[in-house]
Amino acid sequence: QLIDDIRKCNIPIADGKTLTQAMHSNGINMRYLSEIAERSLASENVITPNGTTLLPPMPQSIYELCEIEMIARSIKWIIRRSRRKNVAVRQTPASFIASLLNNTFQNSVETWNEICEHVKDHYNNFQIKIWGSSATMTNRAFPLALLRRICQISGIVINAREYKFDQEQKPAESEKKQDVIVQSDTIFKVTDIADVVPVVKSSIPEWPITEARDCLETAKVHLAQKEFVKAYERANEALNLVTQVTGSAHLTVATCCSFIGTILHHL
């Protein structure tokens, strides 16, 4: 059902965070990311027997987001493990994080073997296709999107500047330090790591008014049944309710506006 909703644009997926929220709201554990990824890839270009393409096709970004999410979670696990085992990493995490990011984006074989192994173990033997030293779909790699999600999920704050991701790894110039390979020609410097902050789940309810959430859920049902006018009315009601409570600058307002845009797209 989630795959169908994404294909029909009933659920807007913009990044790894919204993908995670969509899976959780549908009662799907994150270990099934691999299933979402494989079905998304298979649904990108579905051809019927008469040679026509089934519409709507799955956006290519969904598969890419699934891989990014699995990789970012694996890197978070590597950071947590290193912090537990290595006192130096706990005391001065910036050098370790900079080295790990360099190894990730400069395709260190050792680092990517570890990432791929973690992905296989935790996501049903999933094979990464876009990223890493043995990738087969590198033309679909967007380094900034991966970097953003790694920072989000691991609590890393980096300085804003233009990072040159096209630098290649030079194994001959590498040296072993803190269980990672440190490059002489690096994308990230230690000074680029501005801070590392804890990532916690908020205790604030996602919807400040449950009536608005119920209205939006009803609108989704109407949209699935192609009752666009009713869907628009209920979504607009949800928008009015949350705006009265929170004002216009709130995530739920953006959610309602996004869904109204989806409805108007179908009209």
Short mmCIF file of C-alpha atoms in Angstrom, two decimals:
data_model
loop_
_atom_site.label_atom_id
_atom_site.label_comp_id
_atom_site.label_asym_id
_atom_site.label_seq_id
_atom_site.Cartn_x
_atom_site.Cartn_y
_atom_site.Cartn_z
CA GLN A 1 0.00 0.00 0.00
CA LEU A 2 2.84 2.40 0.82
CA ILE A 3 4.43 1.81 -2.58
CA ASP A 4 1.13 2.52 -4.33
CA ASP A 5 0.59 5.68 -2.28
CA ILE A 6 4.06 6.96 -3.17
CA ARG A 7 3.55 6.21 -6.87
CA LYS A 8 0.23 8.06 -6.84
CA CYS A 9 1.80 11.00 -4.96
CA ASN A 10 -0.60 10.47 -2.06
CA ILE A 11 2.38 10.53 0.31
CA PRO A 12 4.99 13.21 -0.44
CA ILE A 13 8.53 11.89 0.13
CA ALA A 14 11.17 14.62 0.10
CA ASP A 15 14.06 13.13 2.08
CA GLY A 16 15.06 10.36 4.44
CA LYS A 17 13.18 11.94 7.33
CA THR A 18 9.85 12.00 5.52
CA LEU A 19 10.49 8.48 4.22
CA THR A 20 11.05 7.29 7.79
CA GLN A 21 7.89 9.04 8.97
CA ALA A 22 5.88 7.48 6.14
CA MET A 23 7.11 3.99 6.99
CA HIS A 24 6.45 4.42 10.71
CA SER A 25 2.99 5.88 10.12
CA ASN A 26 2.16 2.77 8.06
CA GLY A 27 3.51 0.44 10.75
CA ILE A 28 6.55 -0.62 8.71
CA ASN A 29 9.82 -1.30 10.52
CA MET A 30 12.92 0.37 9.09
CA ARG A 31 14.58 -2.99 8.48
CA TYR A 32 12.21 -3.33 5.52
CA LEU A 33 13.89 -0.41 3.76
CA SER A 34 15.45 -2.96 1.43
CA GLU A 35 12.01 -4.20 0.41
CA ILE A 36 10.85 -0.64 -0.29
CA ALA A 37 14.04 -0.03 -2.29
CA GLU A 38 13.73 -3.16 -4.42
CA ARG A 39 10.06 -2.60 -5.18
CA SER A 40 10.71 1.04 -5.97
CA LEU A 41 13.48 0.15 -8.41
CA ALA A 42 11.30 -2.47 -10.07
CA SER A 43 8.44 0.05 -10.41
CA GLU A 44 10.43 2.83 -12.06
CA ASN A 45 9.88 1.55 -15.59
CA VAL A 46 7.13 -1.05 -15.70
CA ILE A 47 6.32 -2.00 -19.29
CA THR A 48 3.05 -3.67 -20.25
CA PRO A 49 2.88 -6.49 -22.86
CA ASN A 50 1.83 -4.00 -25.56
CA GLY A 51 4.94 -1.92 -24.95
CA THR A 52 3.42 0.98 -23.02
CA THR A 53 4.60 2.25 -19.65
CA LEU A 54 2.33 1.86 -16.66
CA LEU A 55 1.56 5.21 -15.08
CA PRO A 56 2.38 6.68 -12.74
CA PRO A 57 5.96 5.36 -12.58
CA MET A 58 7.84 5.30 -9.31
CA PRO A 59 10.05 8.41 -8.93
CA GLN A 60 13.73 7.48 -9.15
CA SER A 61 14.41 9.52 -6.03
CA ILE A 62 12.64 6.95 -3.82
CA TYR A 63 15.18 4.21 -4.49
CA GLU A 64 18.00 6.71 -4.06
CA LEU A 65 16.57 7.86 -0.72
CA CYS A 66 16.29 4.26 0.47
CA GLU A 67 19.97 3.62 -0.21
CA ILE A 68 20.96 6.91 1.41
CA GLU A 69 18.93 6.05 4.51
CA MET A 70 20.51 2.61 4.87
CA ILE A 71 24.02 3.99 4.39
CA ALA A 72 23.48 6.88 6.81
CA ARG A 73 22.19 4.51 9.48
CA SER A 74 25.18 2.23 8.94
CA ILE A 75 27.59 5.14 9.31
CA LYS A 76 25.80 6.18 12.49
CA TRP A 77 26.37 2.66 13.80
CA ILE A 78 30.08 2.88 12.93
CA ILE A 79 30.38 6.18 14.80
CA ARG A 80 28.57 4.83 17.87
CA ARG A 81 30.70 1.69 17.94
CA SER A 82 33.92 3.68 17.66
CA ARG A 83 32.84 6.05 20.43
CA ARG A 84 32.19 3.11 22.74
CA LYS A 85 35.49 1.38 22.02
CA ASN A 86 37.91 4.27 21.60
CA VAL A 87 38.48 6.89 24.29
CA ALA A 88 40.25 9.18 21.81
CA VAL A 89 37.18 9.22 19.58
CA ARG A 90 34.98 10.21 22.52
CA GLN A 91 37.35 13.00 23.53
CA THR A 92 38.12 14.36 20.05
CA PRO A 93 35.42 13.11 17.68
CA ALA A 94 36.09 15.72 14.97
CA SER A 95 39.20 14.04 13.56
CA PHE A 96 37.52 10.64 13.47
CA ILE A 97 34.36 11.97 11.83
CA ALA A 98 36.32 13.93 9.23
CA SER A 99 38.33 10.81 8.39
CA LEU A 100 35.21 8.66 8.19
CA LEU A 101 33.50 11.14 5.88
CA ASN A 102 36.58 11.29 3.67
CA ASN A 103 36.71 7.51 3.46
CA THR A 104 33.01 7.40 2.63
CA PHE A 105 33.04 9.98 -0.13
CA GLN A 106 36.43 8.98 -1.53
CA ASN A 107 35.36 5.34 -1.82
CA SER A 108 37.71 3.73 0.66
CA VAL A 109 37.39 -0.01 0.00
CA GLU A 110 37.78 -0.89 3.67
CA THR A 111 35.14 1.58 4.83
CA TRP A 112 32.64 0.64 2.14
CA ASN A 113 33.13 -3.06 2.81
CA GLU A 114 32.16 -2.37 6.41
CA ILE A 115 29.15 -0.28 5.37
CA CYS A 116 27.97 -2.87 2.85
CA GLU A 117 28.36 -5.66 5.38
CA HIS A 118 26.28 -3.76 7.92
CA VAL A 119 23.60 -3.07 5.31
CA LYS A 120 23.49 -6.76 4.37
CA ASP A 121 23.16 -7.83 7.99
CA HIS A 122 20.43 -5.36 8.91
CA TYR A 123 18.47 -5.01 5.66
CA ASN A 124 17.85 -8.53 4.37
CA ASN A 125 21.09 -9.00 2.38
CA PHE A 126 20.52 -5.83 0.38
CA GLN A 127 23.20 -5.01 -2.20
CA ILE A 128 24.10 -1.32 -2.53
CA LYS A 129 24.09 -0.30 -6.20
CA ILE A 130 24.61 3.47 -6.27
CA TRP A 131 27.37 4.05 -3.73
CA GLY A 132 30.71 2.54 -2.80
CA SER A 133 33.77 1.13 -4.49
CA SER A 134 31.77 -1.58 -6.32
CA ALA A 135 28.73 0.50 -7.30
CA THR A 136 27.01 -0.16 -10.63
CA MET A 137 24.69 2.89 -10.75
CA THR A 138 27.08 5.70 -9.83
CA ASN A 139 25.33 8.13 -12.18
CA ARG A 140 22.50 8.32 -9.64
CA ALA A 141 24.70 9.27 -6.69
CA PHE A 142 24.10 12.69 -5.11
CA PRO A 143 26.82 13.25 -2.50
CA LEU A 144 25.20 16.31 -0.92
CA ALA A 145 22.01 14.36 -0.22
CA LEU A 146 23.99 11.58 1.46
CA LEU A 147 26.10 14.05 3.45
CA ARG A 148 22.98 15.88 4.63
CA ARG A 149 21.33 12.70 5.87
CA ILE A 150 24.49 11.47 7.59
CA CYS A 151 24.71 14.75 9.47
CA GLN A 152 21.01 14.71 10.35
CA ILE A 153 20.94 11.19 11.69
CA SER A 154 24.31 11.34 13.50
CA GLY A 155 24.04 14.85 14.94
CA ILE A 156 27.04 16.17 12.99
CA VAL A 157 27.25 19.92 12.36
CA ILE A 158 29.60 20.88 9.53
CA ASN A 159 30.66 24.23 8.14
CA ALA A 160 28.87 25.45 5.04
CA ARG A 161 31.26 25.61 2.10
CA GLU A 162 31.72 24.07 -1.33
CA TYR A 163 32.92 20.50 -0.88
CA LYS A 164 34.63 18.93 -3.89
CA PHE A 165 33.33 15.36 -4.01
CA ASP A 166 35.18 14.46 -7.20
CA GLN A 167 38.50 13.89 -5.43
CA GLU A 168 39.76 10.34 -5.82
CA GLN A 169 41.27 8.20 -3.11
CA LYS A 170 45.06 7.76 -3.15
CA PRO A 171 45.82 4.56 -1.26
CA ALA A 172 49.59 5.02 -1.45
CA GLU A 173 49.36 8.22 0.57
CA SER A 174 47.06 6.83 3.23
CA GLU A 175 48.00 5.96 6.76
CA LYS A 176 46.26 4.04 9.52
CA LYS A 177 44.83 6.13 12.35
CA GLN A 178 41.97 5.50 14.78
CA ASP A 179 40.66 2.53 12.75
CA VAL A 180 40.09 4.67 9.64
CA ILE A 181 42.17 5.70 6.65
CA VAL A 182 43.28 9.33 6.67
CA GLN A 183 43.95 10.81 3.24
CA SER A 184 46.48 13.49 2.37
CA ASP A 185 44.10 14.90 -0.27
CA THR A 186 40.84 15.14 1.61
CA ILE A 187 37.39 16.56 1.05
CA PHE A 188 36.76 17.26 4.73
CA LYS A 189 39.17 18.87 7.16
CA VAL A 190 38.98 18.55 10.92
CA THR A 191 38.04 22.23 11.07
CA ASP A 192 34.96 21.50 8.94
CA ILE A 193 33.40 19.60 11.85
CA ALA A 194 31.79 22.41 13.81
CA ASP A 195 29.99 20.35 16.45
CA VAL A 196 28.47 16.99 17.34
CA VAL A 197 25.09 17.26 19.03
CA PRO A 198 22.82 14.60 20.55
CA VAL A 199 19.93 13.43 18.40
CA VAL A 200 16.82 12.83 20.47
CA LYS A 201 13.18 12.19 19.69
CA SER A 202 10.94 15.07 20.61
CA SER A 203 8.22 14.60 23.22
CA ILE A 204 6.13 17.28 21.53
CA PRO A 205 3.18 15.73 19.65
CA GLU A 206 3.48 15.91 15.88
CA TRP A 207 -0.05 17.26 15.53
CA PRO A 208 -1.00 20.02 18.00
CA ILE A 209 -4.69 19.33 17.31
CA THR A 210 -5.90 15.81 16.64
CA GLU A 211 -8.97 16.98 14.73
CA ALA A 212 -6.71 18.37 12.01
CA ARG A 213 -4.85 15.07 11.76
CA ASP A 214 -8.15 13.20 11.44
CA CYS A 215 -9.29 15.59 8.71
CA LEU A 216 -6.11 15.00 6.75
CA GLU A 217 -6.42 11.23 7.11
CA THR A 218 -9.98 11.44 5.82
CA ALA A 219 -8.73 13.54 2.92
CA LYS A 220 -6.23 10.81 2.07
CA VAL A 221 -9.04 8.26 1.96
CA HIS A 222 -11.06 10.48 -0.37
CA LEU A 223 -8.02 10.99 -2.59
CA ALA A 224 -7.44 7.25 -2.81
CA GLN A 225 -11.07 6.91 -3.93
CA LYS A 226 -10.56 9.72 -6.47
CA GLU A 227 -13.07 11.95 -4.69
CA PHE A 228 -10.94 15.01 -5.27
CA VAL A 229 -13.44 17.68 -4.20
CA LYS A 230 -14.12 15.99 -0.86
CA ALA A 231 -10.40 15.41 -0.38
CA TYR A 232 -9.69 19.09 -1.01
CA GLU A 233 -12.39 20.21 1.42
CA ARG A 234 -11.12 17.99 4.23
CA ALA A 235 -7.48 18.91 3.63
CA ASN A 236 -8.36 22.59 3.60
CA GLU A 237 -10.27 22.12 6.85
CA ALA A 238 -7.19 20.52 8.39
CA LEU A 239 -5.07 23.45 7.19
CA ASN A 240 -7.45 25.98 8.73
CA LEU A 241 -7.46 24.14 12.07
CA VAL A 242 -3.69 23.91 12.46
CA THR A 243 -3.20 27.49 11.26
CA GLN A 244 -5.54 28.75 13.98
CA VAL A 245 -3.57 26.85 16.63
CA THR A 246 0.05 27.17 15.48
CA GLY A 247 0.11 30.01 12.98
CA SER A 248 1.56 29.60 9.51
CA ALA A 249 5.13 28.69 10.52
CA HIS A 250 4.67 25.07 11.57
CA LEU A 251 5.53 21.69 10.09
CA THR A 252 1.92 20.51 10.13
CA VAL A 253 0.91 23.55 8.08
CA ALA A 254 3.52 22.59 5.49
CA THR A 255 2.21 19.01 5.54
CA CYS A 256 -1.32 20.18 4.85
CA CYS A 257 -0.19 22.53 2.09
CA SER A 258 1.85 19.77 0.50
CA PHE A 259 -1.12 17.42 0.50
CA ILE A 260 -3.40 20.10 -0.93
CA GLY A 261 -0.86 20.52 -3.71
CA THR A 262 -1.03 16.78 -4.35
CA ILE A 263 -4.81 16.98 -4.63
CA LEU A 264 -4.65 19.92 -7.03
CA HIS A 265 -2.13 17.99 -9.11
CA HIS A 266 -4.77 15.31 -9.68
CA LEU A 267 -7.51 17.78 -10.59
#
